[in-house]
Coordinates of C-alpha atoms in Angstrom, one line a residue:
M167 CA 12.1 -12.2 -11.0
A168 CA 15.6 -13.2 -12.0
T169 CA 18.2 -12.8 -9.4
S170 CA 21.1 -12.1 -11.8
R171 CA 22.0 -8.5 -12.6
A172 CA 21.6 -8.9 -16.4
R173 CA 18.2 -10.5 -16.2
A174 CA 17.0 -7.9 -13.6
L175 CA 18.1 -5.0 -15.8
A176 CA 16.4 -6.6 -18.8
A177 CA 13.2 -7.0 -16.7
I178 CA 13.3 -3.3 -15.8
A179 CA 13.7 -2.3 -19.4
A180 CA 10.9 -4.6 -20.5
A181 CA 8.6 -3.3 -17.7
A182 CA 9.2 0.3 -18.7
F183 CA 8.7 -0.5 -22.4
L184 CA 5.4 -2.3 -21.7
A185 CA 4.2 0.6 -19.6
A186 CA 5.1 3.1 -22.3
T187 CA 2.9 1.2 -24.8
A188 CA 0.0 0.8 -22.4
V189 CA -2.1 3.7 -23.6
A190 CA -4.2 1.6 -25.9
Q191 CA -5.0 -0.8 -23.1
N192 CA -5.7 1.7 -20.4
Q193 CA -9.4 0.9 -20.1
Q194 CA -8.8 -2.6 -18.7
A195 CA -10.5 -3.1 -15.4
P196 CA -8.5 -4.2 -12.4
E197 CA -8.5 -7.9 -11.5
S198 CA -11.3 -8.7 -9.1
L199 CA -10.6 -10.0 -5.6
L200 CA -14.2 -11.1 -5.2
P201 CA -15.2 -14.7 -5.1
P202 CA -16.0 -16.5 -8.4
G203 CA -19.2 -15.0 -9.9
F204 CA -18.9 -11.7 -8.1
G205 CA -18.4 -8.8 -10.4
E206 CA -19.8 -10.8 -13.3
P207 CA -23.1 -9.8 -15.0
V208 CA -26.2 -11.6 -13.6
A209 CA -28.4 -13.4 -16.1
P210 CA -31.6 -11.5 -16.6
P211 CA -34.4 -12.9 -14.5
P212 CA -37.7 -14.0 -15.9
A213 CA -40.0 -11.0 -16.4
A214 CA -42.3 -12.2 -13.7
Q215 CA -39.5 -12.2 -11.2
A216 CA -37.9 -8.9 -12.0
P217 CA -38.9 -6.5 -9.2
D218 CA -38.9 -3.5 -11.4
G219 CA -39.4 -5.0 -14.9
A220 CA -36.0 -3.7 -16.0
T221 CA -33.4 -5.5 -18.1
V222 CA -30.2 -6.3 -16.4
Q223 CA -27.2 -4.8 -18.2
P224 CA -23.5 -5.8 -17.8
L225 CA -20.9 -3.3 -16.8
P226 CA -19.6 -1.2 -18.5
P227 CA -23.1 -0.3 -19.5
G228 CA -23.8 0.7 -23.1
P229 CA -26.3 3.4 -24.0
L230 CA -29.8 2.3 -23.0
E231 CA -32.3 3.0 -25.8
L232 CA -35.8 3.8 -24.5
P233 CA -38.7 3.7 -26.9
A234 CA -40.5 7.0 -27.4
P235 CA -43.9 7.1 -25.7
E236 CA -46.9 6.8 -28.0
T237 CA -48.7 9.5 -26.1
P238 CA -47.4 12.4 -24.0
P239 CA -47.0 11.2 -20.4
T240 CA -49.7 12.4 -18.0
P241 CA -48.5 14.2 -14.9
T242 CA -49.2 12.4 -11.7
P243 CA -50.5 14.0 -8.5
T244 CA -47.5 12.8 -6.5
P245 CA -44.0 13.9 -7.7
T246 CA -41.6 11.1 -8.6
P247 CA -39.0 10.7 -5.8
P248 CA -35.7 12.1 -6.9
S249 CA -32.8 9.8 -7.9
A250 CA -29.7 9.6 -5.8
A251 CA -27.9 11.8 -8.3
E252 CA -30.7 14.4 -8.1
M253 CA -30.6 14.2 -4.3
A254 CA -26.9 14.9 -4.3
Q255 CA -27.6 18.2 -6.0
Y256 CA -29.7 19.3 -3.1
E257 CA -27.5 17.8 -0.4
M258 CA -24.2 19.1 -1.7
P259 CA -24.1 22.8 -2.5
L260 CA -21.9 23.9 -5.4
F261 CA -19.2 25.4 -3.3
A262 CA -18.7 22.0 -1.5
R263 CA -18.4 19.9 -4.6
R264 CA -14.9 18.7 -5.4
S265 CA -13.4 19.0 -8.9
L266 CA -12.2 15.9 -10.7
S267 CA -9.2 18.0 -12.0
L268 CA -7.6 17.8 -8.6
V269 CA -7.9 14.5 -6.8
G270 CA -6.3 13.1 -3.7
A271 CA -6.5 12.7 0.1
I272 CA -3.8 15.0 1.4
G273 CA -2.3 18.3 0.4
T274 CA 1.2 19.7 1.0
A275 CA 0.2 20.9 4.4
E276 CA -0.4 17.3 5.5
G277 CA 2.8 16.0 3.9
G278 CA 1.6 15.4 0.4
L279 CA 3.5 16.2 -2.8
R280 CA 2.8 19.4 -4.8
V281 CA -0.2 19.4 -7.1
D282 CA 1.9 19.2 -10.3
A283 CA 3.9 16.2 -9.0
F284 CA 3.1 14.2 -12.1
G285 CA 3.8 17.2 -14.3
A286 CA 2.6 16.8 -17.9
A287 CA 3.0 13.0 -18.0
D288 CA 0.4 11.3 -20.1
G289 CA -2.5 9.7 -18.1
G290 CA -2.4 6.5 -20.1
Y291 CA 1.3 6.1 -19.5
L292 CA 1.0 6.6 -15.8
Q293 CA -1.9 4.2 -15.6
G294 CA 0.1 1.6 -17.5
L295 CA 2.9 2.0 -15.0
M296 CA 0.6 1.6 -12.0
R297 CA -1.2 -1.4 -13.4
R298 CA 2.0 -3.3 -14.2
L299 CA 3.6 -2.6 -10.8
S300 CA 4.0 -5.7 -8.7
A301 CA 3.5 -5.0 -5.0
P302 CA 4.5 -5.1 -2.2
L303 CA 8.0 -3.7 -2.9
P304 CA 11.1 -5.0 -1.2
S305 CA 12.0 -1.5 0.1
R306 CA 10.1 -0.1 3.1
W307 CA 11.2 3.4 2.3
L308 CA 10.4 3.3 -1.3
S309 CA 6.9 2.0 -0.4
I310 CA 6.4 4.9 2.0
A311 CA 7.4 7.3 -0.7
L312 CA 5.1 5.6 -3.2
R313 CA 2.2 5.8 -0.7
R314 CA 2.8 9.5 -0.3
A315 CA 2.7 10.0 -4.0
L316 CA -0.5 8.0 -4.5
V317 CA -2.5 9.7 -1.7
S318 CA -1.4 13.3 -2.6
R319 CA -3.9 15.8 -4.0
V320 CA -2.5 16.2 -7.5
D321 CA -3.7 17.3 -10.9
T322 CA -5.5 14.7 -13.0
P323 CA -3.2 13.8 -15.9
A324 CA -4.3 14.5 -19.5
G325 CA -6.3 11.6 -20.9
L326 CA -7.8 10.3 -17.7
N327 CA -11.1 10.9 -15.9
G328 CA -10.4 12.1 -12.3
A329 CA -12.5 9.3 -10.8
D330 CA -10.7 6.7 -12.8
F331 CA -7.3 8.2 -11.8
A332 CA -8.3 7.9 -8.1
A333 CA -9.4 4.3 -8.7
E334 CA -6.1 3.3 -10.3
R335 CA -4.1 4.8 -7.5
A336 CA -6.4 3.1 -4.9
W337 CA -6.0 -0.2 -6.7
L338 CA -2.2 0.0 -6.4
L339 CA -2.4 1.0 -2.8
L340 CA -4.6 -2.0 -2.1
R341 CA -2.0 -4.3 -3.7
M342 CA 0.6 -2.6 -1.5
G343 CA -1.4 -3.6 1.6
E344 CA -2.4 0.1 2.2
S345 CA -6.1 -0.4 2.8
V346 CA -6.6 2.8 4.8
A347 CA -4.8 4.9 2.3
A348 CA -6.7 3.4 -0.6
R349 CA -10.1 4.2 1.1
S350 CA -9.0 7.8 1.7
V351 CA -8.2 8.2 -2.0
I352 CA -11.6 6.7 -3.0
Q353 CA -13.3 9.0 -0.6
S354 CA -11.6 12.1 -2.1
V355 CA -14.0 11.8 -5.1
D356 CA -17.7 12.8 -4.8
T357 CA -19.9 9.7 -5.3
N358 CA -22.0 11.5 -8.0
N359 CA -18.8 11.4 -10.1
A360 CA -18.4 7.6 -9.8
T361 CA -17.5 5.6 -12.9
P362 CA -17.7 1.9 -13.4
K363 CA -14.0 1.5 -12.6
Y364 CA -14.3 3.7 -9.6
R365 CA -17.2 1.7 -8.2
Q366 CA -15.3 -1.6 -8.7
V367 CA -12.2 -0.4 -6.8
A368 CA -14.4 1.3 -4.2
M369 CA -15.9 -2.0 -3.3
Q370 CA -12.5 -3.6 -3.0
A371 CA -11.3 -0.7 -0.8
M372 CA -14.3 -1.0 1.5
L373 CA -13.9 -4.7 1.8
A374 CA -10.2 -4.4 2.5
N375 CA -11.1 -2.1 5.4
A376 CA -13.9 -4.4 6.6
D377 CA -16.3 -1.5 6.1
P378 CA -19.5 -2.7 4.4
A379 CA -21.2 0.5 5.5
G380 CA -18.8 2.4 3.2
L381 CA -20.5 0.7 0.3
C382 CA -23.8 2.4 1.0
P383 CA -23.2 5.8 -0.7
L384 CA -22.6 3.9 -3.9
A385 CA -24.9 1.0 -3.6
D386 CA -28.1 2.5 -4.9
A387 CA -26.4 4.2 -7.9
A388 CA -24.2 1.2 -8.8
G389 CA -26.7 -0.5 -11.1
N390 CA -28.2 -3.9 -10.6
S391 CA -26.0 -6.0 -12.9
E392 CA -23.1 -6.9 -10.5
R393 CA -23.6 -9.5 -7.8
G394 CA -21.6 -7.7 -5.2
W395 CA -23.7 -4.5 -5.5
I396 CA -26.9 -6.5 -5.4
M397 CA -25.8 -7.9 -2.0
A398 CA -24.5 -4.5 -0.9
R399 CA -28.0 -3.0 -1.3
A400 CA -29.4 -5.7 0.9
M401 CA -26.8 -5.1 3.6
C402 CA -27.2 -1.3 3.4
A403 CA -30.9 -1.6 3.7
S404 CA -30.4 -3.2 7.1
L405 CA -27.5 -1.0 8.2
G406 CA -29.5 2.1 7.3
N407 CA -32.8 0.8 8.7
A408 CA -34.5 1.4 5.4
E409 CA -38.2 1.1 5.1
G410 CA -39.1 -2.5 4.2
G411 CA -35.7 -3.8 5.5
A412 CA -33.3 -6.1 3.8
R413 CA -35.4 -9.3 3.7
P414 CA -37.1 -8.6 0.3
L415 CA -33.8 -7.8 -1.3
L416 CA -32.2 -10.9 0.1
A417 CA -35.2 -13.0 -1.1
V418 CA -34.6 -11.6 -4.6
A419 CA -30.9 -12.3 -4.4
R420 CA -31.6 -15.9 -3.4
R421 CA -34.1 -16.4 -6.2
R422 CA -31.7 -15.0 -8.8
R423 CA -28.8 -17.1 -7.3
V424 CA -26.7 -14.0 -6.9
A425 CA -24.7 -15.6 -4.1
S426 CA -24.6 -18.9 -2.2
G427 CA -22.7 -20.7 0.6
I428 CA -20.5 -18.7 2.8
D429 CA -20.7 -15.6 0.6
L430 CA -24.4 -15.3 1.1
Q431 CA -24.1 -16.3 4.8
L432 CA -21.6 -13.5 5.5
A433 CA -23.9 -10.9 3.8
E434 CA -26.7 -12.2 6.0
K435 CA -24.4 -11.8 9.0
V436 CA -24.0 -8.2 8.1
V437 CA -27.7 -7.8 7.7
G438 CA -28.1 -9.4 11.1
A439 CA -26.1 -6.6 12.6
G440 CA -28.7 -4.1 11.6
R441 CA -31.4 -2.8 13.9
D442 CA -34.4 -5.0 14.5
S443 CA -33.1 -7.7 12.2
R444 CA -33.8 -10.6 14.6
Q445 CA -31.4 -12.8 12.6
A446 CA -28.6 -15.0 13.8
I447 CA -26.2 -16.6 11.3
T448 CA -23.6 -19.3 12.0
I449 CA -20.6 -19.3 9.7
E450 CA -18.9 -22.6 8.8
W451 CA -15.5 -22.3 7.3
D452 CA -14.9 -26.0 6.7
P453 CA -16.0 -26.1 3.0
V454 CA -14.0 -22.9 2.2
V455 CA -10.7 -23.4 0.4
Q456 CA -10.0 -19.8 -0.7
L457 CA -10.1 -16.4 1.1
T458 CA -11.4 -13.5 -1.0
A459 CA -11.8 -9.8 -0.3
W460 CA -15.5 -10.4 0.1
R461 CA -15.0 -13.0 2.8
F462 CA -12.2 -11.1 4.5
G463 CA -14.2 -7.9 4.6
L464 CA -17.5 -9.2 5.8
A465 CA -16.1 -11.7 8.2
T466 CA -13.8 -9.1 9.8
A467 CA -16.6 -6.6 10.0
T468 CA -18.9 -9.0 11.9
G469 CA -16.2 -10.3 14.3
V470 CA -16.0 -13.7 12.6
A471 CA -12.5 -15.2 13.0
I472 CA -10.9 -16.4 9.8
P473 CA -8.9 -19.6 10.1
A474 CA -5.1 -19.1 9.8
T475 CA -5.0 -21.7 6.9
L476 CA -7.1 -19.4 4.7
Y477 CA -4.6 -16.5 5.1
E478 CA -2.1 -18.8 3.4
T479 CA -4.3 -18.7 0.2
V480 CA -3.9 -15.0 -0.4
G481 CA -1.2 -12.6 -1.3
P482 CA 1.0 -10.5 1.0
Q483 CA -1.2 -7.4 0.6
V484 CA -3.7 -9.0 3.0
T485 CA -1.1 -8.8 5.7
G486 CA -1.4 -5.1 5.5
W487 CA -5.1 -5.2 5.6
R488 CA -5.1 -7.4 8.7
A489 CA -2.6 -5.1 10.5
L490 CA -4.8 -2.1 9.9
A491 CA -8.2 -3.7 10.7
P492 CA -9.3 -2.5 14.1
A493 CA -12.0 -5.1 14.3
I494 CA -9.5 -7.9 14.5
P495 CA -8.4 -8.6 18.0
I496 CA -5.0 -7.0 18.8
A497 CA -3.3 -10.3 19.6
D498 CA -4.2 -11.6 16.2
R499 CA -3.0 -8.5 14.5
A500 CA 0.5 -8.4 16.1
P501 CA 2.3 -10.8 13.8
A502 CA 0.7 -9.2 10.7
A503 CA 1.6 -5.8 12.1
E504 CA 5.3 -6.7 12.3
A505 CA 5.3 -7.9 8.7
A506 CA 3.4 -4.9 7.6
A507 CA 5.9 -2.6 9.3
A508 CA 8.7 -4.2 7.2
M509 CA 6.5 -3.5 4.1
G510 CA 6.2 0.1 5.0
V511 CA 2.4 -0.1 5.9
V512 CA 2.8 0.3 9.7
S513 CA 5.0 2.9 11.4
S514 CA 7.4 2.3 14.2
A515 CA 5.3 4.4 16.6
A516 CA 2.1 2.4 15.7
L517 CA 3.9 -0.9 16.2
V518 CA 5.2 0.2 19.6
D519 CA 1.6 1.3 20.6
L520 CA 0.3 -2.1 19.6
Y521 CA 2.7 -3.9 21.9
A522 CA 2.1 -1.4 24.6
A523 CA -1.6 -2.3 24.5
L524 CA -0.7 -6.0 24.6
D525 CA 1.5 -5.4 27.6
A526 CA -1.4 -3.7 29.4
G527 CA -3.9 -6.4 28.5
D528 CA -5.0 -9.2 30.8
E529 CA -5.4 -12.0 28.2
T530 CA -2.3 -11.5 26.1
P531 CA -0.8 -14.8 24.9
A532 CA 2.4 -15.7 26.6
A533 CA 4.7 -15.3 23.5
L534 CA 3.3 -11.9 22.7
G535 CA 3.5 -10.9 26.4
A536 CA 7.2 -11.8 26.4
V537 CA 7.9 -9.6 23.4
A538 CA 5.9 -6.7 25.0
S539 CA 7.8 -7.2 28.3
D540 CA 11.1 -7.1 26.5
L541 CA 10.1 -4.0 24.7
R542 CA 9.2 -2.3 27.9
A543 CA 12.5 -3.3 29.4
A544 CA 14.3 -1.9 26.3
Y545 CA 12.7 1.4 26.9
V546 CA 12.7 1.8 30.7
G547 CA 15.0 -0.9 32.0
A548 CA 16.7 -0.1 35.3
D549 CA 20.1 0.3 33.8
V550 CA 22.0 0.2 30.4
A551 CA 22.8 -3.5 30.7
T552 CA 19.1 -4.3 31.2
R553 CA 18.1 -2.2 28.2
L554 CA 20.7 -3.7 25.9
S555 CA 19.9 -7.2 27.0
A556 CA 16.2 -6.6 26.2
L557 CA 17.2 -5.2 22.8
R558 CA 19.3 -8.3 22.0
Q559 CA 16.5 -10.6 23.1
L560 CA 14.1 -8.9 20.7
W561 CA 16.6 -8.9 17.8
N562 CA 17.7 -12.5 18.3
G563 CA 14.2 -13.7 18.6
A564 CA 13.4 -13.0 14.9
E565 CA 14.0 -15.9 12.5
T566 CA 13.5 -14.5 9.0
P567 CA 15.1 -11.5 7.3
Q568 CA 11.7 -9.7 7.2
A569 CA 11.1 -10.4 10.9
R570 CA 14.6 -9.2 11.8
Y571 CA 14.0 -5.9 10.0
A572 CA 10.6 -5.6 11.6
R573 CA 12.3 -5.9 15.1
L574 CA 14.7 -3.1 14.2
I575 CA 11.6 -0.9 13.4
L576 CA 10.0 -2.0 16.6
T577 CA 13.0 -1.0 18.7
A578 CA 14.1 2.1 16.8
R579 CA 13.3 4.6 19.6
A580 CA 14.5 2.3 22.3
A581 CA 17.8 2.0 20.4
A582 CA 18.0 5.8 20.2
R583 CA 18.2 5.9 24.0
V584 CA 21.5 4.0 24.0
R585 CA 24.6 6.2 24.1
P586 CA 27.5 5.4 21.9
A587 CA 29.8 4.9 24.9
N588 CA 27.6 2.0 26.1
G589 CA 26.6 0.2 23.0
R590 CA 29.5 -0.1 20.6
E591 CA 29.3 -3.8 20.5
E592 CA 25.8 -3.5 19.0
A593 CA 26.5 -0.4 16.9
D594 CA 25.5 -2.0 13.6
R595 CA 22.0 -3.0 14.8
I596 CA 21.5 0.1 16.9
V597 CA 22.2 2.4 13.9
A598 CA 20.2 0.2 11.6
A599 CA 17.2 0.4 14.0
M600 CA 17.3 4.1 14.2
L601 CA 17.5 4.5 10.4
S602 CA 14.6 2.0 9.9
A603 CA 12.4 4.6 11.5
G604 CA 14.0 7.7 9.9
L605 CA 15.9 8.9 13.0
D606 CA 18.8 10.1 10.8
R607 CA 19.9 13.0 12.9
T608 CA 19.8 11.0 16.2
A609 CA 21.8 8.3 14.5
Q610 CA 24.5 10.8 13.6
R611 CA 25.5 10.9 17.3
W612 CA 27.4 7.7 16.5
R613 CA 29.6 9.3 13.9
G614 CA 33.2 8.9 14.9
Q615 CA 32.1 6.3 17.6
V616 CA 31.9 3.3 15.3
E617 CA 34.5 1.3 13.4
E618 CA 35.4 2.8 10.0
G619 CA 34.6 0.3 7.3
G620 CA 31.8 -1.4 9.2
D621 CA 28.1 -1.5 8.5
A622 CA 27.2 1.2 11.0
W623 CA 29.9 3.5 9.5
A624 CA 28.6 2.9 6.0
M625 CA 24.9 3.5 6.9
L626 CA 25.8 6.7 8.7
E627 CA 27.7 8.0 5.7
L628 CA 24.7 7.3 3.5
A629 CA 22.1 8.7 5.9
D630 CA 23.9 11.9 6.9
P631 CA 21.5 14.8 6.3
D632 CA 24.2 17.4 6.6
A633 CA 27.0 15.8 4.6
R634 CA 29.3 18.4 3.1
T635 CA 32.4 16.3 2.2
R636 CA 33.0 13.7 -0.4
L637 CA 34.4 10.2 0.2
T638 CA 37.0 8.7 -2.0
I639 CA 36.8 5.5 -3.9
G640 CA 39.5 4.1 -1.5
G641 CA 37.0 4.6 1.4
V642 CA 34.5 2.6 -0.5
G643 CA 37.0 -0.2 -1.0
N644 CA 37.6 -0.3 2.7
Y645 CA 34.0 -1.1 3.5
A646 CA 33.5 -4.7 4.3
G647 CA 30.0 -5.6 5.4
K648 CA 29.5 -8.5 7.7
A649 CA 27.5 -10.4 5.2
D650 CA 27.9 -10.6 1.4
A651 CA 30.7 -8.0 1.4
T652 CA 31.0 -7.7 -2.3
L653 CA 27.4 -7.0 -3.0
K654 CA 27.2 -4.6 0.0
R655 CA 30.3 -2.7 -1.3
R656 CA 28.7 -2.3 -4.7
M657 CA 25.4 -1.0 -3.1
F658 CA 27.4 1.3 -0.9
F659 CA 29.2 2.7 -3.9
A660 CA 25.9 3.1 -5.8
G661 CA 24.3 4.9 -2.9
L662 CA 27.2 7.3 -2.4
A663 CA 27.4 8.0 -6.2
G664 CA 23.7 8.7 -6.4
L665 CA 23.8 11.1 -3.4
G666 CA 26.7 13.0 -5.0
R667 CA 29.1 12.0 -2.3
L668 CA 31.8 10.9 -4.8
S669 CA 33.7 12.9 -7.4
A670 CA 33.0 12.3 -11.1
Q671 CA 36.4 10.7 -11.4
D672 CA 35.8 8.3 -8.5
I673 CA 32.4 7.4 -9.8
E674 CA 33.9 6.4 -13.2
S675 CA 36.7 4.5 -11.5
G676 CA 34.4 2.7 -9.0
A677 CA 31.9 1.8 -11.7
E678 CA 34.6 0.0 -13.6
S679 CA 36.4 -1.6 -10.7
L680 CA 33.1 -2.8 -9.0
D681 CA 31.3 -3.6 -12.3
V682 CA 28.4 -1.3 -11.6
R683 CA 27.2 -0.2 -15.0
I684 CA 25.7 3.1 -14.0
G685 CA 26.0 4.6 -17.5
A686 CA 24.0 1.9 -19.2
A687 CA 20.9 3.2 -21.0
N688 CA 17.6 1.5 -21.6
P689 CA 13.9 2.5 -21.9
W690 CA 13.6 2.7 -18.1
T691 CA 16.6 4.9 -17.5
R692 CA 15.5 7.2 -20.3
A693 CA 12.0 7.4 -18.9
L694 CA 13.5 8.2 -15.4
D695 CA 15.8 10.9 -16.9
R696 CA 12.8 12.6 -18.6
A697 CA 10.8 12.6 -15.4
V698 CA 13.8 14.1 -13.6
R699 CA 14.4 16.7 -16.3
D700 CA 10.7 17.7 -16.1
Q701 CA 10.8 17.8 -12.3
Q702 CA 8.0 15.3 -11.8
P703 CA 8.6 13.8 -8.3
A704 CA 5.6 11.5 -8.3
T705 CA 6.6 10.1 -11.7
V706 CA 10.1 9.5 -10.5
I707 CA 8.8 7.6 -7.4
L708 CA 6.6 5.5 -9.6
L709 CA 9.4 4.7 -12.1
S710 CA 11.7 3.9 -9.1
A711 CA 9.2 1.4 -7.9
I712 CA 9.1 -0.2 -11.4
A713 CA 12.9 -1.0 -11.0
V714 CA 12.6 -3.0 -7.7
Q715 CA 9.9 -5.5 -8.6
T716 CA 11.7 -8.4 -6.9
G717 CA 11.3 -10.6 -3.8
D718 CA 14.1 -8.9 -1.8
W719 CA 17.0 -6.5 -2.0
R720 CA 19.3 -9.1 -3.5
G721 CA 17.4 -8.9 -6.7
V722 CA 17.9 -5.1 -7.0
P723 CA 20.9 -4.3 -9.3
P724 CA 23.3 -1.7 -7.8
A725 CA 23.0 0.3 -11.0
A726 CA 19.3 0.6 -10.5
L727 CA 19.9 1.8 -6.9
Y728 CA 22.2 4.5 -8.2
R729 CA 19.6 5.7 -10.7
I730 CA 16.8 5.7 -8.0
V731 CA 18.8 7.6 -5.4
A732 CA 20.1 10.1 -7.9
G733 CA 16.6 10.6 -9.4
L734 CA 14.9 11.1 -6.1
R735 CA 17.6 13.5 -4.9
A736 CA 17.3 15.5 -8.1
V737 CA 13.6 16.2 -7.6
G738 CA 13.9 17.3 -4.0
L739 CA 13.4 14.0 -2.3
G740 CA 16.8 13.7 -0.7
G741 CA 15.5 12.4 2.6
E742 CA 13.8 9.4 0.9
A743 CA 16.9 8.9 -1.2
R744 CA 19.2 8.6 1.8
M745 CA 16.9 6.3 3.7
I746 CA 16.5 3.9 0.7
A747 CA 20.3 3.8 0.2
A748 CA 20.8 3.0 3.9
E749 CA 18.0 0.4 3.9
A750 CA 19.8 -1.4 1.1
L751 CA 22.8 -2.1 3.4
T752 CA 20.5 -2.9 6.3
R753 CA 18.6 -5.6 4.5
L754 CA 21.3 -7.4 2.6

């Protein structure tokens, strides 16, 4: 991503244009995270070796032409066992089956968006946007909003199969590091409605959650042409204590060279976890140079520690997977959990719970124990001075911008316990910490208690849920952030303008004096305007994410922030708009 404003806006326009022309390409399968060879068709085995005499077909399967029988088939005394699809008809009564026209994990009662959140947007267009979105995003709060949109129970857009729509959403969630949310979306579709794309993403979701057992409802019906599913059937045979066990299936897999090396060993390790397997497998990581979803999922599921060097070979989404994997020891998850909190994957409360568990543990490493001890002191220190000292220790101990923001999230509720009269010297970080966890009303206790023109004052103005008055462009000019004042002033102006906190005249004047071209039009702004006009909150969130595909907040143009904040506010997402605007100042 270019860091200059002109190149960033050009990238936004290009991304939106490409997404708008993606309908013709919307059948492209997601990029596989499996090791080389997995997900590819297996060459047909010799006829003598095929256990069922069937020809292996690659996915997506074409129509299989069966020759007509020369004579009518003769009924057999014993009925043929029903297929998995036929069994589902008996196991799942009609009233319990879920429609593909409404797919998602949570409804409005659980915090989801309304069912028509995508409105009448074309399915191919939405799929193109999702597929071209680079994740994780630089904004924690926009990531949280996007997760909410992707997991919501919404109408399937025209032109898409409901199972494919769920798969596309889950695939984006996986790239965001949201493994648990991705699995929940996958599991919102009945397995008898599975499509090839759905099965492919379902495997990725279960591996990201270190849940090989989650593959079993799909393993038998997945066909025998993909290497991953061939191995999954062997693992599921052991985990389910199937008659005959996994050994015959593993023997076939070895003979057909479905997998080898550590990929085969890890599958055998899962098989060894089944009942009566009497199998012990030792995993050697020395020859491995690349971590994959297969290796992450199976190693984590079986308690095999992955070398730290291999985590350096994967994208940041795996940080979220690690943070959410309960099978990984809590001390190993802590660094990943802090990074995942900054990404929006882990909440402030969950991060505090993790360090509370470390504080109570007997074998916590010294460095993590010190952080846990400081966090305890920040909450329940004997006096204000002790609590403030602990907060400073935690904040000053972070070395990178992402780590510093993560420590604000970690200390949000501890900071909320400090009264304005006692913490004015740390007002900027205290207010930023509270807003990082969405404690907007609590933070407003500091209004009138902080220096006008400072960072805390500006963040409180942007985050105020009950703002009734407008600021002036002169007030914007008085804001001087402690770091990169010019950029922060422009972001402050963009946030206020998007929230409707400036008059039309002041917006026009500020746009000219600060060189924030909020009136510029391009394919992205026009797409966003249409989604706002049609009241499509989920589409607005998705388009907002398209505009911030950059490494950090410095690459986000102020004009884009204005459009994002104004668009979210216009479709009823004012809370998210305020938090994103305040986050921009916090992280610059």
